[in-house]
CSV table of C-alpha atoms and ligand atoms in Angstrom, one decimal:
chain,number,residue,atom,x,y,z
A,724,MET,CA,137.1,228.1,-18.5
A,725,THR,CA,135.8,227.3,-15.2
A,726,VAL,CA,134.0,224.1,-13.8
A,727,THR,CA,132.2,224.6,-10.6
A,728,ILE,CA,131.4,221.8,-7.9
A,729,VAL,CA,129.1,222.0,-6.0
A,730,GLY,CA,127.4,220.0,-3.1
A,731,SER,CA,123.4,219.4,-3.6
A,732,GLN,CA,122.8,218.3,-0.6
A,733,LEU,CA,124.6,218.2,3.0
A,734,GLY,CA,128.0,217.9,2.6
A,735,ASP,CA,130.0,214.6,1.9
A,736,GLU,CA,128.2,214.2,-1.4
A,737,GLY,CA,131.6,212.9,-2.8
A,738,LYS,CA,132.9,216.2,-4.5
A,739,GLY,CA,136.5,215.6,-3.8
A,740,ALA,CA,136.5,212.6,-6.0
A,741,LEU,CA,135.1,214.7,-9.0
A,742,VAL,CA,137.5,217.4,-8.5
A,743,ASP,CA,139.9,215.0,-8.9
A,744,LEU,CA,138.5,213.2,-11.7
A,745,TRP,CA,138.3,216.4,-13.7
A,746,GLY,CA,141.2,218.0,-12.0
A,747,GLY,CA,143.1,216.1,-14.7
A,748,ASP,CA,141.9,219.0,-17.2
A,749,ALA,CA,142.0,221.6,-15.0
A,750,ASP,CA,145.5,224.1,-14.3
A,751,ILE,CA,143.9,225.4,-10.9
A,752,VAL,CA,141.8,224.2,-8.0
A,753,VAL,CA,140.0,226.9,-6.0
A,754,ARG,CA,138.5,226.7,-2.4
A,755,TYR,CA,135.9,229.7,-2.5
A,756,GLN,CA,134.8,229.0,1.1
A,757,GLY,CA,134.6,227.2,4.4
A,758,GLY,CA,137.6,226.1,6.2
A,759,ASP,CA,138.7,222.6,7.7
A,760,ASN,CA,134.9,221.7,8.3
A,761,ALA,CA,135.4,220.2,5.1
A,762,GLY,CA,137.0,216.6,4.3
A,763,HIS,CA,137.2,216.1,0.8
A,764,THR,CA,138.4,212.4,-0.4
A,765,VAL,CA,140.5,211.5,-3.1
A,766,VAL,CA,141.0,207.7,-4.2
A,767,GLU,CA,144.0,207.4,-6.4
A,768,ASP,CA,144.9,203.8,-7.0
A,769,GLY,CA,143.7,202.4,-3.9
A,770,GLU,CA,145.6,205.1,-2.0
A,771,GLU,CA,143.1,207.4,0.0
A,772,TYR,CA,143.7,211.2,0.4
A,773,LYS,CA,141.4,212.9,3.2
A,774,LEU,CA,141.8,216.9,2.6
A,775,SER,CA,140.7,219.3,5.0
A,776,LEU,CA,142.1,222.3,3.2
A,777,VAL,CA,144.7,221.4,0.6
A,778,PRO,CA,142.1,222.0,-2.5
A,779,SER,CA,141.8,218.4,-3.9
A,780,GLY,CA,143.4,218.8,-7.3
A,781,ALA,CA,146.6,218.4,-5.0
A,782,VAL,CA,146.6,214.5,-5.7
A,783,ARG,CA,147.4,215.6,-9.5
A,784,ASP,CA,149.8,218.5,-8.9
A,785,LYS,CA,147.2,221.5,-9.5
A,786,VAL,CA,148.0,224.9,-8.5
A,787,GLY,CA,145.6,225.1,-5.3
A,788,VAL,CA,144.1,228.1,-4.0
A,789,LEU,CA,142.4,229.0,-0.8
A,790,GLY,CA,140.3,232.0,-2.2
A,791,ASN,CA,139.1,235.3,-0.1
A,792,GLY,CA,136.0,233.3,1.0
A,793,CYS,CA,137.9,230.7,2.7
A,794,VAL,CA,138.6,230.8,6.8
A,795,ILE,CA,142.2,229.6,7.2
A,796,ASN,CA,143.6,227.7,10.0
A,797,PRO,CA,147.5,227.9,9.5
A,798,ARG,CA,148.1,225.0,11.9
A,799,THR,CA,145.8,222.9,10.0
A,800,LEU,CA,147.2,223.8,6.6
A,801,PHE,CA,150.8,223.5,7.7
A,802,SER,CA,150.3,220.1,9.1
A,803,GLU,CA,148.2,219.0,5.9
A,804,LEU,CA,151.2,220.0,3.6
A,805,ASP,CA,153.1,218.6,5.8
A,806,ASP,CA,151.5,214.9,5.4
A,807,LEU,CA,151.1,215.3,1.7
A,808,ARG,CA,154.8,216.2,1.2
A,809,GLU,CA,155.8,213.0,3.5
A,810,ARG,CA,153.6,211.1,1.2
A,811,GLY,CA,155.2,212.4,-1.5
A,812,LEU,CA,153.3,215.0,-2.8
A,813,GLU,CA,154.3,218.7,-3.6
A,814,PRO,CA,151.2,220.6,-3.4
A,815,ASP,CA,151.6,224.1,-5.0
A,816,VAL,CA,149.3,226.1,-2.5
A,817,ARG,CA,148.1,230.0,-2.5
A,818,LEU,CA,145.9,231.7,-0.1
A,819,ALA,CA,144.1,234.9,-0.7
A,820,LYS,CA,145.4,237.8,1.2
A,821,ARG,CA,141.9,238.6,1.9
A,822,ALA,CA,141.0,235.2,3.3
A,823,HIS,CA,139.8,235.6,7.0
A,824,VAL,CA,142.3,233.5,9.8
A,825,ILE,CA,140.9,231.1,12.1
A,826,MET,CA,142.3,231.7,15.6
A,827,PRO,CA,142.6,229.8,18.6
A,828,TYR,CA,140.1,231.9,20.5
A,829,HIS,CA,137.5,230.8,17.5
A,830,ARG,CA,137.6,227.2,17.8
A,831,ARG,CA,137.3,227.5,21.7
A,832,LEU,CA,134.4,229.8,21.4
A,833,ASP,CA,132.7,227.0,18.9
A,834,ASN,CA,133.3,224.5,21.6
A,835,ILE,CA,132.0,227.0,24.2
A,836,GLU,CA,128.5,227.9,22.3
A,837,GLU,CA,128.0,224.3,21.1
A,838,GLU,CA,128.5,223.0,24.7
A,839,ALA,CA,126.2,225.8,26.0
A,840,LYS,CA,123.3,225.2,23.7
A,841,ALA,CA,123.4,221.2,24.5
A,842,ASP,CA,120.8,220.5,26.1
A,843,SER,CA,118.2,222.9,23.6
A,844,ASP,CA,117.3,222.0,20.1
A,845,LEU,CA,119.6,224.9,19.1
A,846,THR,CA,122.8,222.9,18.7
A,847,VAL,CA,124.2,222.6,15.1
A,848,GLY,CA,126.9,219.7,15.7
A,849,THR,CA,129.0,221.5,14.6
A,850,THR,CA,132.6,220.3,13.2
A,851,GLY,CA,134.1,222.6,16.5
A,852,ARG,CA,137.0,223.7,14.1
A,853,GLY,CA,135.8,227.6,14.5
A,854,ILE,CA,134.4,228.4,11.6
A,855,GLY,CA,131.4,230.0,12.8
A,856,PRO,CA,133.0,232.3,15.1
A,857,THR,CA,135.5,233.4,12.4
A,858,TYR,CA,132.8,234.5,9.8
A,859,GLU,CA,131.1,236.1,12.5
A,860,ASP,CA,134.2,238.3,13.4
A,861,LYS,CA,134.7,238.8,9.7
A,862,ALA,CA,131.1,240.3,9.1
A,863,GLY,CA,131.9,241.9,12.6
A,864,ARG,CA,134.7,243.8,10.8
A,865,ARG,CA,137.1,242.6,13.6
A,866,GLY,CA,138.5,239.7,11.9
A,867,ILE,CA,142.5,238.6,11.1
A,868,ARG,CA,143.4,238.3,7.5
A,869,VAL,CA,145.8,236.2,5.7
A,870,GLY,CA,147.4,239.5,5.0
A,871,ASP,CA,147.6,240.9,8.5
A,872,LEU,CA,150.0,237.6,9.3
A,873,LEU,CA,152.5,239.2,7.1
A,874,ASP,CA,153.2,242.3,9.3
A,875,PRO,CA,153.3,241.9,13.4
A,876,GLU,CA,152.4,245.5,13.6
A,877,VAL,CA,149.0,245.5,12.8
A,878,LEU,CA,148.7,241.9,13.9
A,879,ARG,CA,149.2,243.2,17.1
A,880,GLN,CA,147.1,245.9,16.6
A,881,ARG,CA,144.0,243.6,15.6
A,882,LEU,CA,144.5,241.4,18.5
A,883,GLU,CA,144.9,244.1,21.2
A,884,TYR,CA,141.3,245.1,20.1
A,885,VAL,CA,139.6,241.9,19.8
A,886,VAL,CA,141.2,239.3,22.0
A,887,PRO,CA,139.8,241.3,25.5
A,888,GLN,CA,136.3,240.8,24.2
A,889,LYS,CA,137.1,237.4,23.5
A,890,ARG,CA,138.5,236.6,27.6
A,891,ALA,CA,135.4,238.8,28.1
A,892,LEU,CA,132.9,236.6,26.3
A,893,ILE,CA,134.4,233.7,28.0
A,894,GLU,CA,134.6,235.0,31.4
A,895,ASP,CA,132.2,237.1,32.0
A,896,VAL,CA,129.4,235.5,29.5
A,897,TYR,CA,130.3,231.5,29.7
A,898,GLY,CA,131.9,231.9,33.1
A,899,LEU,CA,134.8,230.0,32.0
A,900,GLU,CA,138.4,230.7,32.4
A,901,ALA,CA,140.1,231.8,29.6
A,902,GLY,CA,143.4,230.1,28.5
A,903,GLU,CA,146.3,230.5,25.8
A,904,GLU,CA,143.9,231.1,23.2
A,905,CYS,CA,143.8,234.8,24.6
A,906,ASP,CA,147.4,235.3,25.2
A,907,ILE,CA,148.3,237.9,23.0
A,908,GLU,CA,152.1,237.9,22.8
A,909,ALA,CA,151.8,234.1,22.6
A,910,LEU,CA,149.5,234.5,19.6
A,911,VAL,CA,151.4,237.5,18.1
A,912,GLU,CA,154.5,235.3,18.1
A,913,GLU,CA,152.7,231.9,16.7
A,914,PHE,CA,151.0,233.5,13.8
A,915,THR,CA,153.9,235.9,13.0
A,916,GLU,CA,156.2,232.7,12.8
A,917,PHE,CA,153.3,231.5,9.9
A,918,GLY,CA,153.4,234.9,8.3
A,919,ARG,CA,156.9,234.2,7.5
A,920,ARG,CA,156.4,230.7,6.8
A,921,LEU,CA,154.0,232.2,4.1
A,922,SER,CA,156.1,234.8,2.7
A,923,GLU,CA,158.7,232.1,2.4
A,924,GLU,CA,156.9,229.6,0.5
A,925,ASP,CA,155.6,232.5,-1.7
A,926,MET,CA,152.3,230.9,-0.6
A,927,VAL,CA,150.3,234.6,-0.2
A,928,VAL,CA,148.2,236.1,-3.7
A,929,ASN,CA,146.0,238.8,-4.4
A,930,CYS,CA,143.2,235.9,-5.7
A,931,GLY,CA,141.2,237.7,-8.1
A,932,ASP,CA,144.3,239.6,-9.8
A,933,PHE,CA,146.0,236.0,-9.7
A,934,LEU,CA,143.2,234.0,-10.8
A,935,ALA,CA,142.1,236.7,-13.4
A,936,GLU,CA,145.9,236.4,-15.2
A,937,ARG,CA,146.3,232.7,-15.6
A,938,ARG,CA,142.2,232.6,-16.9
A,939,ASP,CA,144.1,235.4,-19.3
A,940,ALA,CA,146.6,233.0,-20.1
A,941,GLY,CA,144.0,230.5,-21.3
A,942,GLU,CA,144.0,228.3,-18.1
A,943,ASN,CA,141.1,226.1,-16.8
A,944,VAL,CA,139.7,227.3,-13.1
A,945,MET,CA,138.2,224.4,-11.4
A,946,PHE,CA,136.1,226.2,-8.2
A,947,GLU,CA,135.8,223.4,-5.5
A,948,GLY,CA,132.6,224.0,-3.2
A,949,ALA,CA,132.7,222.4,0.4
A,950,GLN,CA,129.9,221.5,2.3
A,951,GLY,CA,126.5,221.9,0.4
A,952,THR,CA,123.4,223.6,-0.8
A,953,LEU,CA,121.2,222.7,2.7
A,954,ILE,CA,123.9,223.9,4.7
A,955,ASP,CA,124.3,226.9,2.8
A,956,ILE,CA,123.8,230.0,5.4
A,957,ASP,CA,121.3,231.5,2.9
A,958,HIS,CA,119.7,229.0,1.3
A,959,GLY,CA,120.1,226.0,3.7
A,960,SER,CA,118.0,224.7,6.9
A,961,TYR,CA,119.4,227.8,9.2
A,962,PRO,CA,120.3,227.7,11.8
A,963,TYR,CA,121.7,224.1,11.2
A,964,VAL,CA,124.2,225.6,8.7
A,965,THR,CA,127.4,226.0,8.0
A,966,SER,CA,128.5,229.9,8.0
A,967,SER,CA,129.4,230.4,4.3
A,968,ASN,CA,127.8,230.0,0.6
A,969,PRO,CA,128.6,226.6,-0.7
A,970,THR,CA,126.4,227.4,-3.3
A,971,ALA,CA,127.5,228.6,-6.7
A,972,GLY,CA,127.3,232.4,-5.8
A,973,GLY,CA,130.2,231.8,-3.4
A,974,ALA,CA,132.4,230.9,-6.2
A,975,SER,CA,132.3,234.4,-7.3
A,976,THR,CA,132.5,236.6,-4.0
A,977,GLY,CA,134.8,233.7,-2.9
A,978,THR,CA,137.1,234.3,-5.4
A,979,GLY,CA,137.4,238.0,-6.5
A,980,LEU,CA,136.1,236.7,-10.3
A,981,GLY,CA,132.7,238.0,-11.2
A,982,PRO,CA,129.5,236.1,-12.0
A,983,THR,CA,130.0,236.5,-15.7
A,984,VAL,CA,132.9,234.3,-14.9
A,985,VAL,CA,131.7,231.6,-12.9
A,986,GLY,CA,128.4,231.5,-15.2
A,987,GLN,CA,130.1,230.9,-18.3
A,988,GLY,CA,131.3,228.2,-17.0
A,989,GLU,CA,130.0,224.7,-16.0
A,990,VAL,CA,128.2,224.7,-12.9
A,991,VAL,CA,127.8,220.7,-12.0
A,992,GLY,CA,126.2,219.2,-8.9
A,993,ILE,CA,127.3,216.6,-6.9
A,994,VAL,CA,124.5,214.2,-5.8
A,995,LYS,CA,124.9,211.2,-3.7
A,996,ALA,CA,122.4,208.6,-4.6
A,997,TYR,CA,120.6,208.7,-1.3
A,998,LEU,CA,121.2,211.3,2.0
A,999,SER,CA,123.6,211.6,4.4
A,1000,ARG,CA,123.8,214.5,7.2
A,1001,VAL,CA,126.1,214.8,10.1
A,1002,GLY,CA,125.0,217.2,12.4
A,1003,GLU,CA,121.4,218.3,13.7
A,1004,GLY,CA,118.7,219.3,11.4
A,1005,PRO,CA,115.4,218.6,9.9
A,1006,MET,CA,115.8,215.6,6.9
A,1007,PRO,CA,112.2,214.8,6.1
A,1008,THR,CA,113.5,211.3,4.3
A,1009,GLU,CA,115.4,210.2,7.1
A,1010,LEU,CA,115.3,206.5,7.4
A,1011,LYS,CA,114.5,206.4,11.2
A,1012,ASP,CA,110.7,205.2,12.0
A,1013,ASP,CA,111.0,202.1,12.6
A,1014,ASP,CA,113.3,199.0,13.2
A,1015,ARG,CA,113.2,198.0,9.8
A,1016,ASP,CA,114.1,201.6,8.9
A,1017,GLU,CA,117.1,201.8,11.4
A,1018,GLU,CA,118.6,198.2,10.0
A,1019,LEU,CA,118.2,199.8,6.2
A,1020,ALA,CA,120.4,202.8,7.6
A,1021,ASP,CA,123.2,201.2,9.0
A,1022,PHE,CA,123.4,198.4,6.4
A,1023,ILE,CA,124.1,201.8,4.1
A,1024,ARG,CA,126.1,203.8,6.6
A,1025,GLU,CA,128.4,200.8,6.8
A,1026,LYS,CA,128.7,199.7,2.9
A,1027,GLY,CA,129.0,203.2,2.1
A,1028,GLY,CA,131.6,204.0,5.0
A,1029,GLU,CA,129.1,207.3,6.1
A,1030,PHE,CA,131.2,208.5,9.4
A,1031,GLY,CA,132.3,211.9,9.3
A,1032,THR,CA,135.5,212.4,7.8
A,1033,VAL,CA,136.7,215.2,9.9
A,1034,THR,CA,134.9,214.1,13.5
A,1035,GLY,CA,134.5,210.4,12.7
A,1036,ARG,CA,130.4,211.0,13.7
A,1037,PRO,CA,128.3,208.4,12.3
A,1038,ARG,CA,126.2,210.1,9.6
A,1039,ARG,CA,122.5,210.0,9.7
A,1040,ILE,CA,121.0,208.3,6.4
A,1041,GLY,CA,117.9,208.9,4.3
A,1042,TRP,CA,116.5,208.8,1.1
A,1043,LEU,CA,117.5,211.0,-2.1
A,1044,ASP,CA,115.2,214.1,-1.6
A,1045,LEU,CA,114.0,215.7,-4.7
A,1046,PRO,CA,112.5,218.9,-3.6
A,1047,MET,CA,115.9,219.1,-1.6
A,1048,LEU,CA,117.9,218.5,-5.3
A,1049,ARG,CA,115.0,221.0,-7.4
A,1050,HIS,CA,115.6,223.6,-4.8
A,1051,ALA,CA,120.0,223.2,-5.3
A,1052,ALA,CA,119.6,222.7,-8.7
A,1053,ARG,CA,117.9,226.1,-8.8
A,1054,VAL,CA,120.1,228.0,-6.1
A,1055,SER,CA,123.3,226.9,-8.0
A,1056,GLY,CA,121.9,227.1,-11.5
A,1057,PHE,CA,123.1,223.2,-12.4
A,1058,THR,CA,124.4,222.7,-16.0
A,1059,GLY,CA,125.0,219.1,-15.1
A,1060,ILE,CA,125.4,216.6,-12.3
A,1061,ALA,CA,126.8,213.6,-10.9
A,1062,VAL,CA,125.4,211.1,-9.4
A,1063,ASN,CA,127.7,208.9,-6.8
A,1064,HIS,CA,127.6,206.0,-4.4
A,1065,LEU,CA,124.9,204.4,-6.8
A,1066,ASP,CA,126.9,201.0,-5.8
A,1067,VAL,CA,125.8,201.4,-2.0
A,1068,LEU,CA,122.0,201.1,-2.8
A,1069,ALA,CA,123.0,197.9,-5.1
A,1070,GLY,CA,121.6,194.5,-3.4
A,1071,LEU,CA,119.0,196.0,-1.6
A,1072,ASP,CA,115.5,195.0,-0.6
A,1073,GLU,CA,113.7,198.4,-1.6
A,1074,VAL,CA,114.9,201.8,-3.4
A,1075,LYS,CA,112.7,205.0,-2.8
A,1076,VAL,CA,113.3,208.5,-3.1
A,1077,GLY,CA,111.0,211.3,-1.6
A,1078,HIS,CA,109.7,212.6,-4.9
A,1079,ALA,CA,107.7,215.5,-3.1
A,1080,TYR,CA,106.1,216.3,0.2
A,1081,GLU,CA,103.3,216.7,1.9
A,1082,LEU,CA,102.3,219.8,3.8
A,1083,ASP,CA,98.7,221.2,5.1
A,1084,GLY,CA,97.4,217.9,3.1
A,1085,GLU,CA,98.7,219.8,-0.2
A,1086,GLU,CA,101.5,218.2,-2.2
A,1087,ARG,CA,104.3,220.1,-3.2
A,1088,LEU,CA,107.3,219.8,-5.4
A,1089,THR,CA,109.7,222.2,-3.6
A,1090,MET,CA,111.2,223.1,-0.1
A,1091,PRO,CA,109.4,225.8,2.1
A,1092,ALA,CA,111.6,228.4,3.1
A,1093,THR,CA,111.9,228.1,7.0
A,1094,THR,CA,113.2,225.1,8.9
A,1095,GLU,CA,110.3,225.0,11.4
A,1096,ARG,CA,108.0,224.0,8.3
A,1097,TRP,CA,110.3,221.8,6.5
A,1098,ALA,CA,110.4,219.6,9.6
A,1099,GLU,CA,106.6,219.4,9.3
A,1100,CYS,CA,106.9,218.1,5.6
A,1101,GLU,CA,106.0,214.4,5.1
A,1102,PRO,CA,107.9,212.8,2.2
A,1103,VAL,CA,105.8,211.3,-0.8
A,1104,LEU,CA,107.7,208.3,-1.8
A,1105,LYS,CA,108.0,206.7,-5.1
A,1106,GLU,CA,109.5,203.1,-4.8
A,1107,PHE,CA,111.7,202.2,-7.9
A,1108,GLU,CA,112.8,198.8,-8.9
A,1109,THR,CA,116.1,197.3,-7.1
A,1110,TRP,CA,119.4,196.7,-8.6
A,1111,PRO,CA,121.5,193.6,-7.9
A,1112,GLU,CA,125.4,193.9,-7.1
A,1113,VAL,CA,127.5,193.5,-10.2
A,1114,ASP,CA,131.1,193.8,-11.3
A,1115,TRP,CA,131.4,197.7,-10.8
A,1116,SER,CA,135.1,197.5,-12.4
A,1117,GLU,CA,133.4,195.8,-15.3
A,1118,VAL,CA,131.1,198.6,-15.6
A,1119,ALA,CA,133.4,201.4,-15.1
A,1120,GLU,CA,135.3,200.0,-18.1
A,1121,GLU,CA,132.2,199.0,-20.4
A,1122,GLY,CA,130.5,202.2,-19.3
A,1123,TYR,CA,126.8,203.8,-18.9
A,1124,GLU,CA,125.1,200.8,-21.1
A,1125,ALA,CA,126.6,198.4,-18.7
A,1126,LEU,CA,125.1,200.0,-15.5
A,1127,PRO,CA,121.9,197.4,-14.7
A,1128,ASP,CA,118.3,198.3,-16.2
A,1129,ALA,CA,117.1,199.8,-12.8
A,1130,ALA,CA,120.4,201.8,-11.5
A,1131,GLN,CA,119.7,203.5,-15.6
A,1132,ASP,CA,116.4,204.1,-14.8
A,1133,TYR,CA,116.9,205.5,-11.1
A,1134,LEU,CA,119.3,207.6,-13.2
A,1135,GLU,CA,116.9,209.1,-15.8
A,1136,TYR,CA,114.6,209.7,-13.3
A,1137,ILE,CA,116.8,212.8,-11.4
A,1138,SER,CA,118.1,214.1,-14.5
A,1139,ASP,CA,114.6,214.8,-15.9
A,1140,GLU,CA,113.3,215.7,-12.9
A,1141,LEU,CA,116.4,218.5,-12.7
A,1142,ASP,CA,116.0,219.0,-16.7
A,1143,VAL,CA,119.7,218.6,-16.5
A,1144,PRO,CA,122.1,215.8,-18.2
A,1145,VAL,CA,124.3,213.6,-15.5
A,1146,TYR,CA,127.7,213.6,-16.1
A,1147,ALA,CA,129.5,211.2,-14.3
A,1148,VAL,CA,128.0,208.9,-12.5
A,1149,GLY,CA,130.2,207.0,-8.8
A,1150,ILE,CA,130.2,203.3,-8.4
A,1151,GLY,CA,133.0,203.4,-6.0
A,1152,PRO,CA,135.5,205.6,-4.2
A,1153,ASP,CA,138.3,205.0,-6.6
A,1154,ARG,CA,139.0,207.4,-9.1
A,1155,GLU,CA,138.5,204.5,-12.0
A,1156,GLN,CA,135.5,203.4,-10.3
A,1157,THR,CA,133.3,206.2,-12.5
A,1158,VAL,CA,131.2,205.8,-15.4
A,1159,HIS,CA,132.0,209.1,-17.3
A,1160,LEU,CA,129.3,210.3,-19.6
A,1161,GLU,CA,130.9,214.1,-20.5
A,1162,ASN,CA,133.9,216.0,-19.2
A,1163,PRO,CA,132.2,219.2,-18.0
A,1164,PHE,CA,135.8,220.9,-19.5
A,1165,ASP,CA,135.1,219.6,-22.9
A,1166,LYS,CA,131.7,221.5,-23.4
B,368,LIG,P1,133.1,214.7,-0.4
B,368,LIG,O1,133.2,215.9,1.3
B,368,LIG,O2,131.8,215.7,-1.0
B,368,LIG,O3,134.2,215.0,-1.0
B,368,LIG,O4,132.7,213.6,0.4
B,368,LIG,P2,133.7,212.8,1.3
B,368,LIG,O5,134.8,212.6,0.7
B,368,LIG,O6,133.4,213.5,2.6
B,368,LIG,O7,132.8,211.9,1.5
B,368,LIG,C1,132.6,210.8,0.6
B,368,LIG,C2,132.8,209.5,0.8
B,368,LIG,O8,132.3,208.3,-0.2
B,368,LIG,C3,134.5,209.4,0.7
B,368,LIG,O9,134.9,208.3,1.9
B,368,LIG,C4,134.8,208.7,-0.8
B,368,LIG,O10,136.1,208.0,-0.9
B,368,LIG,C5,133.5,207.7,-0.9
B,368,LIG,N1,133.0,207.8,-2.4
B,368,LIG,C6,132.9,209.0,-3.5
B,368,LIG,N2,132.3,208.3,-4.4
B,368,LIG,C7,131.5,207.2,-4.1
B,368,LIG,C8,130.8,206.4,-5.1
B,368,LIG,O11,130.6,206.5,-5.9
B,368,LIG,N3,130.8,205.2,-4.1
B,368,LIG,C9,131.4,204.9,-3.1
B,368,LIG,N4,131.3,203.5,-2.6
B,368,LIG,N5,131.8,205.6,-2.1
B,368,LIG,C10,132.4,206.6,-2.9
B,369,LIG,P1,132.2,218.5,3.3
B,369,LIG,O1,132.9,219.6,2.1
B,369,LIG,C1,129.1,217.4,6.3
B,369,LIG,C2,127.9,220.5,9.0
B,369,LIG,C3,128.5,220.5,10.4
B,369,LIG,C4,127.3,221.0,11.0
B,369,LIG,C5,127.0,222.1,10.1
B,369,LIG,C6,128.1,223.2,10.8
B,369,LIG,O2,133.0,217.5,3.9
B,369,LIG,O3,130.9,218.3,2.3
B,369,LIG,P2,130.5,223.9,11.0
B,369,LIG,O4,131.5,223.2,11.7
B,369,LIG,O5,130.6,224.2,9.5
B,369,LIG,O6,130.0,225.6,11.4
B,369,LIG,O7,129.5,222.6,11.3
B,369,LIG,O8,127.6,221.9,9.2
B,369,LIG,N1,129.4,220.4,8.2
B,369,LIG,C7,129.5,219.3,7.3
B,369,LIG,N2,128.8,218.2,7.1
B,369,LIG,N3,130.3,217.6,4.8
B,369,LIG,C8,130.5,219.3,5.3
B,369,LIG,O9,131.7,219.7,4.7
B,369,LIG,C9,130.9,219.5,6.3
B,369,LIG,N4,131.1,221.0,7.0
B,369,LIG,C10,130.2,221.5,8.3
B,369,LIG,O10,128.6,218.8,10.7
B,369,LIG,O11,126.2,220.1,10.8
B,370,LIG,MG1,133.4,215.4,3.3
């Protein structure tokens, strides 16, 4: 059985929390795309873990796999592993030999390019982790793969081809000085050492074979999506996107298990009860039109702790956007959803959702395909009855019926519009602060 967890909005929907919740029934948790641009939070009995690369199942001692669709910075990986070990966990993480490696020059180029775009509306507001440049090299057939780290000669050969190109880009195109990120000898030495450590700790696998064997043995696999549908390179708000496919199709291409395997399982969209966005790009329901909007956004940002896990940037805030969710549900074929952060909206004077868009005087329920047209959309807002602050621990214990009536109406509206059931409702960051309706592993 497989369960795929997909972000249905702009990232940071609380995917880590649900991977942790249902991960109790998984044997293996697999990241299928992205890299250390992700920041997934798990809170267990008040103890908070922020994970960038190590799959969130580590907190429950599950085997974690970084699939071939991921881009891996070994410096981040080993530092995260060391930190988790210091905190008493024993993470068992395997890396796909086919996964690509984020090299120091990728990170440098990510930052240089963002800087170069700074005065234009092309700035993406990336996490600066080198994600885009690494996927560029993958598509350009000049990337370094995890398997290459195991053979110093292959590694050297590849670096001797690619590094002079990066040096020329930095020096001749951007007029800057190349530094140690372009020192081939130093790179060979450092990354061969990473390869040695990966072999020694038996961390490298043929991802597809490894997962297929474990599935044949009857194990449950959870695919942990990072980022979200609207920052998917194909289905998101291009060019304000990341460079991979967080949507469910990525779970197949990014692991080596067929689409039928992913499709036979459950695909759960993680929905934040409002919107947050870190980085640039349109957001039709953004709360920014007047002082009242900004006050509301500030309140939600503070209450929901809406500051980037990776970069600490304040997140932009908006009302829930239904055309966006309809798009996400179709792209990934959601079989269910989890709605998080319902507690954050409690006690507000008003709760609204963008039910539809108005574009060229017409009302539409779905998103246009180009970002320019999306930016022209005006939300058609629908107002909901507000719900009060309640004792959320009590609600978590008593279950769905204990949620305030207005909050139940809100959830039922979303479920009806998307035509999928709600499997869980987040009412706080801790594993215990969840109203659990169905476990996708029991379906
Ligand atoms: P992810 O990237 O999708 O895993 O989400 P992040 O971890 O980046 O951001 C979600 C933040 O909200 C984290 O600080 C979580 O601990 C927290 N969180 C998750 N679910 C809930 C919820 O239902 N209510 C509240 N108040 N916080 C939540
Ligand atoms: P999780 O998994 C929210 C955003 C960046 C930027 C764009 C491209 O925690 O939900 P990148 O560094 O990937 O090239 O940046 O994507 N972004 C995220 N936003 N959550 C994330 O991950 C994100 N990962 C990337 O802010 O706008
Ligand atoms: Mg996050």
